[in-house]
PDB file of C-alpha atoms and ligand atoms in Angstrom:
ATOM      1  CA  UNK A1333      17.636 -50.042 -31.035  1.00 53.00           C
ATOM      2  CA  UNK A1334      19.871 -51.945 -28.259  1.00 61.00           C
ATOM      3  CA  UNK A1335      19.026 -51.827 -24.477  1.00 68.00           C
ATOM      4  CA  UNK A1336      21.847 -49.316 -23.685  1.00 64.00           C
ATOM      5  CA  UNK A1337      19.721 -46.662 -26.279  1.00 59.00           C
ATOM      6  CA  UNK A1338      16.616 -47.457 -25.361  1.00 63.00           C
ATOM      7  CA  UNK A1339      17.307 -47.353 -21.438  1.00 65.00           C
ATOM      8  CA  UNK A1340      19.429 -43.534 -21.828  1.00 61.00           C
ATOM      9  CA  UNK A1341      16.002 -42.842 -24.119  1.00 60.00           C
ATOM     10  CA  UNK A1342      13.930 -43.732 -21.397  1.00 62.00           C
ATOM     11  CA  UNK A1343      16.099 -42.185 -18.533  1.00 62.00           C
ATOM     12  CA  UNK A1344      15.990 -38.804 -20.583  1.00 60.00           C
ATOM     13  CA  UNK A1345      19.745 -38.723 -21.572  1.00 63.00           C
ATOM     14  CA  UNK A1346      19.763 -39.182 -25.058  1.00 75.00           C
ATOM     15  CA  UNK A1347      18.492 -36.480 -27.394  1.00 85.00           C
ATOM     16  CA  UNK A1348      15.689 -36.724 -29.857  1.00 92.00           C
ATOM     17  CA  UNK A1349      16.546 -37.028 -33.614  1.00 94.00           C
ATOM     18  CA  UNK A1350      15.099 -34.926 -36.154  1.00 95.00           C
ATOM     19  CA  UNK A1351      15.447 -34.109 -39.991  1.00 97.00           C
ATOM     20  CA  UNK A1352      16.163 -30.727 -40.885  1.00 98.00           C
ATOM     21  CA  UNK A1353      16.376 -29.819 -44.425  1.00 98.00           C
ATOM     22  CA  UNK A1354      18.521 -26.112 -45.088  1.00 98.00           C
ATOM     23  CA  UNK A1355      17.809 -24.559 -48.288  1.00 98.00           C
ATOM     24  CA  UNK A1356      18.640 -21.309 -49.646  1.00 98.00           C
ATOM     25  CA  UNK A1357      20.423 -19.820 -52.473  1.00 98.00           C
ATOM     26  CA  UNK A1358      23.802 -20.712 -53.326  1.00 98.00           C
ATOM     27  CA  UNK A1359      26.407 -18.165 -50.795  1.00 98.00           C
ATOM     28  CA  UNK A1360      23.841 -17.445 -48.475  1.00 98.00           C
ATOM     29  CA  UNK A1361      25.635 -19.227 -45.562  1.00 98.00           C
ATOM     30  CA  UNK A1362      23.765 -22.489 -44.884  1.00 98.00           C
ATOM     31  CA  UNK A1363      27.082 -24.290 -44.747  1.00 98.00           C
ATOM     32  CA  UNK A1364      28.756 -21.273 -41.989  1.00 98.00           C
ATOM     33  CA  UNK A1365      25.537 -21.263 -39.944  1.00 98.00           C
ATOM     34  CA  UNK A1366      25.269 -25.395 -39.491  1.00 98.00           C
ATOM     35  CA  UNK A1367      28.964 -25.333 -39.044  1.00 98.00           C
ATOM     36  CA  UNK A1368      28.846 -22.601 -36.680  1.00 98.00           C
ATOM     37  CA  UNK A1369      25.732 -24.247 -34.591  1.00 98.00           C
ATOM     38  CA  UNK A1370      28.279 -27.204 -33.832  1.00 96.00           C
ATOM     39  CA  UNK A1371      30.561 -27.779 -31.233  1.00 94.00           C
ATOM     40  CA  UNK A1372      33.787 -25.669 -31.410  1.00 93.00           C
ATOM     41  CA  UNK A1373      36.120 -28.677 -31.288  1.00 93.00           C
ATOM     42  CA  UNK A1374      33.867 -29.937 -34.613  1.00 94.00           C
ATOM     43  CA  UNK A1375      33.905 -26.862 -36.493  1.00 96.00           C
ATOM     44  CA  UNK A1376      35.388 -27.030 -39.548  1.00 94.00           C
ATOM     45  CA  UNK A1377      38.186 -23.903 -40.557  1.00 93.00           C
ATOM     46  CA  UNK A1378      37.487 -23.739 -44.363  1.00 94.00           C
ATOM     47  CA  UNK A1379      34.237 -23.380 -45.356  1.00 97.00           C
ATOM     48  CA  UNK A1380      34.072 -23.909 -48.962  1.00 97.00           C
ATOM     49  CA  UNK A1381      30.725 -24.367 -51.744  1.00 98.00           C
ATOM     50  CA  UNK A1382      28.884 -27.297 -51.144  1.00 98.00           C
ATOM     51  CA  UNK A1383      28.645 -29.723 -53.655  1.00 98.00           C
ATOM     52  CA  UNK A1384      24.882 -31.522 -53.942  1.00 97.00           C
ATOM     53  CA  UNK A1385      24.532 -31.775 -50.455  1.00 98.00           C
ATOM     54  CA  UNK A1386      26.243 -32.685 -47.028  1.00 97.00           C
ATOM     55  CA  UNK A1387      25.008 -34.745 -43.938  1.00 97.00           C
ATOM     56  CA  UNK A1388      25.306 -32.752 -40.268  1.00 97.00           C
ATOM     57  CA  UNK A1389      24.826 -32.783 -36.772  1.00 96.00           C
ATOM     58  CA  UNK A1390      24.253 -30.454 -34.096  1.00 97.00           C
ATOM     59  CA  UNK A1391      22.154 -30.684 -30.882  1.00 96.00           C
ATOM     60  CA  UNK A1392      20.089 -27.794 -28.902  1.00 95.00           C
ATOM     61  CA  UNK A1393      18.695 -28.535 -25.570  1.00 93.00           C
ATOM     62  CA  UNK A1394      16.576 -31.671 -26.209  1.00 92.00           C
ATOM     63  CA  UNK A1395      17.105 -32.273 -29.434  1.00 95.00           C
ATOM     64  CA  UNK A1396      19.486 -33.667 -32.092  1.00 96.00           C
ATOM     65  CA  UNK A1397      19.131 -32.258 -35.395  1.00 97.00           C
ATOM     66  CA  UNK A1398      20.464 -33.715 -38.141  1.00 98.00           C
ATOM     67  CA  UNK A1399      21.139 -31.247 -41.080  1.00 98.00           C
ATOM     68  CA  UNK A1400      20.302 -31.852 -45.031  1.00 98.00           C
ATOM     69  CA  UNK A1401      22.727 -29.375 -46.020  1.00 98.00           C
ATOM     70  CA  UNK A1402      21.701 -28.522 -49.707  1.00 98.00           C
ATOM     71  CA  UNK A1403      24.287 -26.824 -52.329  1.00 98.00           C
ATOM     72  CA  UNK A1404      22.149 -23.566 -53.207  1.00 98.00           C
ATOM     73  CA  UNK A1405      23.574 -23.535 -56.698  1.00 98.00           C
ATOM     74  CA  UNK A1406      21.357 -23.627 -59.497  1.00 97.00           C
ATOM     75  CA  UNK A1407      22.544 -26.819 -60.773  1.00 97.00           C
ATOM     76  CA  UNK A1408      21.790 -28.805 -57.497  1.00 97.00           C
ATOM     77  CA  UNK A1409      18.685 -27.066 -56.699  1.00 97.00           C
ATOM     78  CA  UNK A1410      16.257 -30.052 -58.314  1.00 96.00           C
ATOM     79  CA  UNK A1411      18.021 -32.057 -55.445  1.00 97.00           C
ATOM     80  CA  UNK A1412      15.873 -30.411 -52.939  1.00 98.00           C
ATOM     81  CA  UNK A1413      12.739 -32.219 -53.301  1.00 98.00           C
ATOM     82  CA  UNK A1414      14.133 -35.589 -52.824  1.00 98.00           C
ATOM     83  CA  UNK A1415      14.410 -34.879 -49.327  1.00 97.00           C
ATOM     84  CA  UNK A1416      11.252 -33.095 -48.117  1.00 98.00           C
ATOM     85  CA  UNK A1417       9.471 -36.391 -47.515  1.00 96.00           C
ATOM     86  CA  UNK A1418      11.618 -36.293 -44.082  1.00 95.00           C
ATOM     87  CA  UNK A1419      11.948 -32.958 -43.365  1.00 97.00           C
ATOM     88  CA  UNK A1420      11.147 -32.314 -40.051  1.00 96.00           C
ATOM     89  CA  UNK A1421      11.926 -28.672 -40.043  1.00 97.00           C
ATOM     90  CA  UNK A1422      13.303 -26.548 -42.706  1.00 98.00           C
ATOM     91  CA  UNK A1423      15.771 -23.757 -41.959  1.00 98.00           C
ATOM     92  CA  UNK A1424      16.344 -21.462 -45.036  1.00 98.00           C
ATOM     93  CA  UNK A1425      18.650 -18.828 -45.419  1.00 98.00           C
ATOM     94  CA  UNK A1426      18.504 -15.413 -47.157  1.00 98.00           C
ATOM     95  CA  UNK A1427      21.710 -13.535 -48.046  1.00 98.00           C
ATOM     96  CA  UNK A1428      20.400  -9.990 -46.669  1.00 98.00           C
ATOM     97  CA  UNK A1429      22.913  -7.909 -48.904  1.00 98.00           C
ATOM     98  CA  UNK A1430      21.930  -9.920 -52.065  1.00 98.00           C
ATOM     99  CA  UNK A1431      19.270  -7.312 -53.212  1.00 96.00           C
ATOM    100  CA  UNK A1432      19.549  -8.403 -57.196  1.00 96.00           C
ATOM    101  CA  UNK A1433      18.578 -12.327 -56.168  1.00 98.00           C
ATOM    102  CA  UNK A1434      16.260 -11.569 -53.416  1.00 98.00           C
ATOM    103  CA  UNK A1435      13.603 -12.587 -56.328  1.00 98.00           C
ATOM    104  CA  UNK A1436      14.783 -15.905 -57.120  1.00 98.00           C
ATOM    105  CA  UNK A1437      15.056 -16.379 -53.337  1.00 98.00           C
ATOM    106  CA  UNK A1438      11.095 -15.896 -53.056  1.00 98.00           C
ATOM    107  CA  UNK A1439      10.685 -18.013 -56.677  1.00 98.00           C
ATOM    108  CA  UNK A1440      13.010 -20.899 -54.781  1.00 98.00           C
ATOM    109  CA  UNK A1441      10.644 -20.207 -51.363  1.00 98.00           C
ATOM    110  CA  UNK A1442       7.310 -20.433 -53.450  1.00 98.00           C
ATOM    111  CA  UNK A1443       8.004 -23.609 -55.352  1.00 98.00           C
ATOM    112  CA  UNK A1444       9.149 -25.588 -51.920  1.00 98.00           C
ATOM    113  CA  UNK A1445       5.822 -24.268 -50.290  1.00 98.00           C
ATOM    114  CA  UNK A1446       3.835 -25.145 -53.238  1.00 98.00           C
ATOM    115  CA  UNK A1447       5.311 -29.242 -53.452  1.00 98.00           C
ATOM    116  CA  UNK A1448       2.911 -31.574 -52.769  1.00 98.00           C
ATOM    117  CA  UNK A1449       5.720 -33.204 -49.915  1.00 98.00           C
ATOM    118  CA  UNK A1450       5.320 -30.005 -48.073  1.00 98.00           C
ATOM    119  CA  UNK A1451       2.042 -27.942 -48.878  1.00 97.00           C
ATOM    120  CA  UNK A1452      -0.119 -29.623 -46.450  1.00 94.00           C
ATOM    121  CA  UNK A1453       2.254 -30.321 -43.595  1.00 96.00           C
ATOM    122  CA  UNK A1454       2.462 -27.512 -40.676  1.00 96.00           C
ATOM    123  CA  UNK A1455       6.563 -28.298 -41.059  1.00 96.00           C
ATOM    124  CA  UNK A1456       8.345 -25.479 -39.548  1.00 98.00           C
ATOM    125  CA  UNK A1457      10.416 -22.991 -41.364  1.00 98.00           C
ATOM    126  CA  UNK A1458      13.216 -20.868 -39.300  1.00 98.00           C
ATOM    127  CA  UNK A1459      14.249 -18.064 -41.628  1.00 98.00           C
ATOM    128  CA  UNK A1460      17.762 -16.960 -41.176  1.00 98.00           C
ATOM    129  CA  UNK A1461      18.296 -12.915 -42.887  1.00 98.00           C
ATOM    130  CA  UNK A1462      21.725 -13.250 -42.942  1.00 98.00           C
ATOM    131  CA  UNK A1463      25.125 -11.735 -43.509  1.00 98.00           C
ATOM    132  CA  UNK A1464      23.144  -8.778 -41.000  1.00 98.00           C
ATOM    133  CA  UNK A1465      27.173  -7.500 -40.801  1.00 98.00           C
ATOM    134  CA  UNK A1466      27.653  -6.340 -44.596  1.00 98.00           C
ATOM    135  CA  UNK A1467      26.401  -2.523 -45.224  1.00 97.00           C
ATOM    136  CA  UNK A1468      24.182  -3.450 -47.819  1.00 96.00           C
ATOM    137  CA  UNK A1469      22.286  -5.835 -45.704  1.00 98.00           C
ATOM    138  CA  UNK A1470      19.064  -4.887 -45.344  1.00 98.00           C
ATOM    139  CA  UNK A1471      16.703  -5.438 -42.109  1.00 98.00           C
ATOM    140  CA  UNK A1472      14.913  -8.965 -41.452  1.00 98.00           C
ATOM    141  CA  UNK A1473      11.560  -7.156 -41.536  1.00 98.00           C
ATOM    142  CA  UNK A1474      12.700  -6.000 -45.217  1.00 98.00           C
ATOM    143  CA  UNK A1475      13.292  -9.666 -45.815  1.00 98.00           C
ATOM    144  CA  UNK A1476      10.224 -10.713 -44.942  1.00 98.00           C
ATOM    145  CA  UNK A1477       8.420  -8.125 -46.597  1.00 98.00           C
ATOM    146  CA  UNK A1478      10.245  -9.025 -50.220  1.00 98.00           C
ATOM    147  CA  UNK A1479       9.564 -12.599 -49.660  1.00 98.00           C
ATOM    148  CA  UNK A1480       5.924 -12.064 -48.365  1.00 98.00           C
ATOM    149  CA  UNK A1481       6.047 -14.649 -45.539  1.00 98.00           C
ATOM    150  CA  UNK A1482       3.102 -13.285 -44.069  1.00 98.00           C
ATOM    151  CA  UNK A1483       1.394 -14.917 -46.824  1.00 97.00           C
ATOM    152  CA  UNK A1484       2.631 -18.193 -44.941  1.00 98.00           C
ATOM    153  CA  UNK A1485      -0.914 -18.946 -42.794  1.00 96.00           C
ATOM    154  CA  UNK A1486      -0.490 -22.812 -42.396  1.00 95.00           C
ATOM    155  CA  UNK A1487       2.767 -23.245 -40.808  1.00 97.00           C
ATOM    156  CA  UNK A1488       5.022 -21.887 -38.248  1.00 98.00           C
ATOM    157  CA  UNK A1489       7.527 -19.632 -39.402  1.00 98.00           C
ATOM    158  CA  UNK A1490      10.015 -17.106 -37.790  1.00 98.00           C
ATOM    159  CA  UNK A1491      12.911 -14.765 -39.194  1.00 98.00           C
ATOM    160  CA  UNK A1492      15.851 -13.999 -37.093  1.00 98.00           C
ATOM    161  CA  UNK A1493      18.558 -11.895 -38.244  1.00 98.00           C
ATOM    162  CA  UNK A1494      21.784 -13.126 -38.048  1.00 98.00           C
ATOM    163  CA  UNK A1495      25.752 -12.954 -39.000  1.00 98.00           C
ATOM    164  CA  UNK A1496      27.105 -16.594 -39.638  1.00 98.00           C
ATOM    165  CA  UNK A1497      30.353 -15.492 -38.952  1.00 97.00           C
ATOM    166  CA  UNK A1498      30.459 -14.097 -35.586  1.00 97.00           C
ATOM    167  CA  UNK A1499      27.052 -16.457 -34.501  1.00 97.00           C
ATOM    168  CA  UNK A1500      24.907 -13.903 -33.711  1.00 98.00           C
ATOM    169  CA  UNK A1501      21.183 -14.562 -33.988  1.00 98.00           C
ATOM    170  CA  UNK A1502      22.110 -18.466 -33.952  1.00 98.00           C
ATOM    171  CA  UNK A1503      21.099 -19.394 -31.035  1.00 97.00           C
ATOM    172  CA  UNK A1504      17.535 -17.531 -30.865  1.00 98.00           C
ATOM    173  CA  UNK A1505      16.771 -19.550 -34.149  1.00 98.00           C
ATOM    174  CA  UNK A1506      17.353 -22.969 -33.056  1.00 98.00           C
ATOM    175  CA  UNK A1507      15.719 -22.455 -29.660  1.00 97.00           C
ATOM    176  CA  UNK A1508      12.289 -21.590 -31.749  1.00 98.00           C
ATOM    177  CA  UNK A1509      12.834 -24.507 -33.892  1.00 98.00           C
ATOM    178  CA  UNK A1510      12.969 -26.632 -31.205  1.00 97.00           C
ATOM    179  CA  UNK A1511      10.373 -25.504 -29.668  1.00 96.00           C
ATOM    180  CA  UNK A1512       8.051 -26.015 -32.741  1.00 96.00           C
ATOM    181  CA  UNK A1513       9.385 -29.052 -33.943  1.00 95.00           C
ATOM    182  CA  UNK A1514       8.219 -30.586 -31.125  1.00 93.00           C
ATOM    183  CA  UNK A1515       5.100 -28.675 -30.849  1.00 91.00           C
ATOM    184  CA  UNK A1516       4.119 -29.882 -34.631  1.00 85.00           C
ATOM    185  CA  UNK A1517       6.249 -33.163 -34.662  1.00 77.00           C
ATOM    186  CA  UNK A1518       3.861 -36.609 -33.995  1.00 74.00           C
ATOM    187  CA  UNK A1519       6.758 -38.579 -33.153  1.00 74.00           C
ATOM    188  CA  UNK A1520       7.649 -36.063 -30.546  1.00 73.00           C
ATOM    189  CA  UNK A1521       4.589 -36.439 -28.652  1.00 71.00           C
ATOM    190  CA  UNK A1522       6.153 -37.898 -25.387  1.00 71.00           C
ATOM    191  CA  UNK A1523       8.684 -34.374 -25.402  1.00 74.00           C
ATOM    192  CA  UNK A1524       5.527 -32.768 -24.899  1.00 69.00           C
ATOM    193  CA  UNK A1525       4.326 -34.259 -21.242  1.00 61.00           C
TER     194      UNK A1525
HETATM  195  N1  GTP B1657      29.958 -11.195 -44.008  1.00 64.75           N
HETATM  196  C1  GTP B1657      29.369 -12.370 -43.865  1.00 64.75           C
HETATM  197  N2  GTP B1657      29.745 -13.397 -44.644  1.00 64.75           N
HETATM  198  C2  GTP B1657      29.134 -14.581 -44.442  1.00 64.75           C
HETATM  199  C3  GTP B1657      28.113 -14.769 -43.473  1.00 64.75           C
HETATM  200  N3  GTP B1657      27.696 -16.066 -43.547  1.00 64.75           N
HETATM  201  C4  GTP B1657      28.434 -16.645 -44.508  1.00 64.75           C
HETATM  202  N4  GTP B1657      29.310 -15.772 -45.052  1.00 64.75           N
HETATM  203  C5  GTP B1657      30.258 -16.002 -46.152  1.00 64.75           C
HETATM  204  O1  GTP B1657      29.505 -16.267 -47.328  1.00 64.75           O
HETATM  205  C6  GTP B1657      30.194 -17.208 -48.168  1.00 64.75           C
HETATM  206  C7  GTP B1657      29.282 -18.372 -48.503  1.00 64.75           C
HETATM  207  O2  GTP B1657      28.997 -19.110 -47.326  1.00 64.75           O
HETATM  208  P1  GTP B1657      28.512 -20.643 -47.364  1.00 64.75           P
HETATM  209  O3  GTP B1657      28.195 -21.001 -45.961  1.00 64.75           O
HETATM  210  O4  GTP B1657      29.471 -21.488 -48.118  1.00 64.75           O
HETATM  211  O5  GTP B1657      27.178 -20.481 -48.231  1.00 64.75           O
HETATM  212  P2  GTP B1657      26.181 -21.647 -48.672  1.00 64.75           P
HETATM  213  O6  GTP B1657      24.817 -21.062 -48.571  1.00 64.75           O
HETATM  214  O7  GTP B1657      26.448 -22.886 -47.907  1.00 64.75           O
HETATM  215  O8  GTP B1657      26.537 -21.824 -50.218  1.00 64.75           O
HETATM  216  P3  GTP B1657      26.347 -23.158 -51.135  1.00 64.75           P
HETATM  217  O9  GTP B1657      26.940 -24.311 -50.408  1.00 64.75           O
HETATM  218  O10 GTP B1657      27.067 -22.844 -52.410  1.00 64.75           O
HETATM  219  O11 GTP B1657      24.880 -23.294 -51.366  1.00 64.75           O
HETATM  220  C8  GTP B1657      31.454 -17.604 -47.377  1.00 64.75           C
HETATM  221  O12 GTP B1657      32.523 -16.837 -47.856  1.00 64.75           O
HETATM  222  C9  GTP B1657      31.121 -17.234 -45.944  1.00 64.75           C
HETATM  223  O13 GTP B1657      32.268 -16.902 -45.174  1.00 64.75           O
HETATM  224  C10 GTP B1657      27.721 -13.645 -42.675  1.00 64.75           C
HETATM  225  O14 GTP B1657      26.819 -13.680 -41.814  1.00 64.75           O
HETATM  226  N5  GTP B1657      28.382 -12.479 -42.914  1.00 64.75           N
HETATM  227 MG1   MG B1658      27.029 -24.800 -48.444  1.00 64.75          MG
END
């Protein structure tokens, strides 16, 4: 780390950098929620299927996340686990109109709790119900019914509803992420004087 770093680190000006991982089925709108979380001069217009996975960035208040963007398709899904080791925070998104593959959304959600990387870590996990905007949709407390997160005890966990496309419910989620990543984060410790 040069001086110039170190000093705007010390001084409070530069952010804190942590790993977030964000998983989810294939279409669920990972890729239109991290877009839409950056600024609007870096969006991108065309959002299109990721392929394997894509590095991003976006900051909240005092942090800088830095975004494992996963492709959700079935074919790329045994990438996941390669990065849990430095997760941070995980951010995983339900499509809330996708009734029929709201069961291999919980099967998806099991298997990452149940991996040794992240079973015994408190690692945050932000839920996003979205696509809240399509008729079929249905509510985030449905959601979290069908994919039993109260059966999560040993980490933090919220759901916020929320449609990718006009932002809405955005900006709640990243402000509790923040606030727990540095709550359960060790090399946040100093954020937390
Ligand atoms: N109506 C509606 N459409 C959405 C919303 N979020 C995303 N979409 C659309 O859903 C489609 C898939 O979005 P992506 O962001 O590419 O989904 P993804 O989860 O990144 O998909 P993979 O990269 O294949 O895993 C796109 O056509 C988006 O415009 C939303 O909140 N409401
Ligand atoms: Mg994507």
């Amino acid at each position: 780390m040069g001086l110039l770093d170190r000093l705007s680190g010390l001084l409070g000006l530069k952010k804190k950098e942590v790993h977030v991982l964000c998983l989810g089925l294939d279409n669920s709108g990972k890729t239109t929620i991290i877009n839409k979380l950056k600024p609007s001069n870096a969006q991108c217009q065309d959002i299109v299927p990721t392929i394997g996975f894509s590095i991003e960035k976006f900051k909240s208040s005092s942090l800088s996340f830095t975004v494992f963007d996963m492709s959700g398709q079935g074919r790329y899904r045994n990438l996941w686990e390669h990065y849990y080791k430095d997760g941070q925070a995980i951010i995983f998104v339900i499509d809330s109109s996708d009734k029929l593959r709201m069961v291999v959304a919980k099967e998806e959600l099991d298997t990452l709790l149940n991996h040794p990387d992240i079973k015994h870590r408190r690692i945050p996990i932000l839920f996003f119900a979205n696509k809240m905007d399509l008729r079929d949709a249905v509510t985030s407390v449905k959601v979290s019914q069908l994919l039993c997160l109260e059966n999560i005890k040993d980490k933090p966990w919220h759901i916020c509803a929320s449609d990718a496309i006009k932002g809405e419910g955005l900006q709640e989620g990243v402000d509790w992420l923040q606030e727990k990543t540095i709550q359960s984060d060790p090399s946040c410790e100093d954020m937390k004087r």
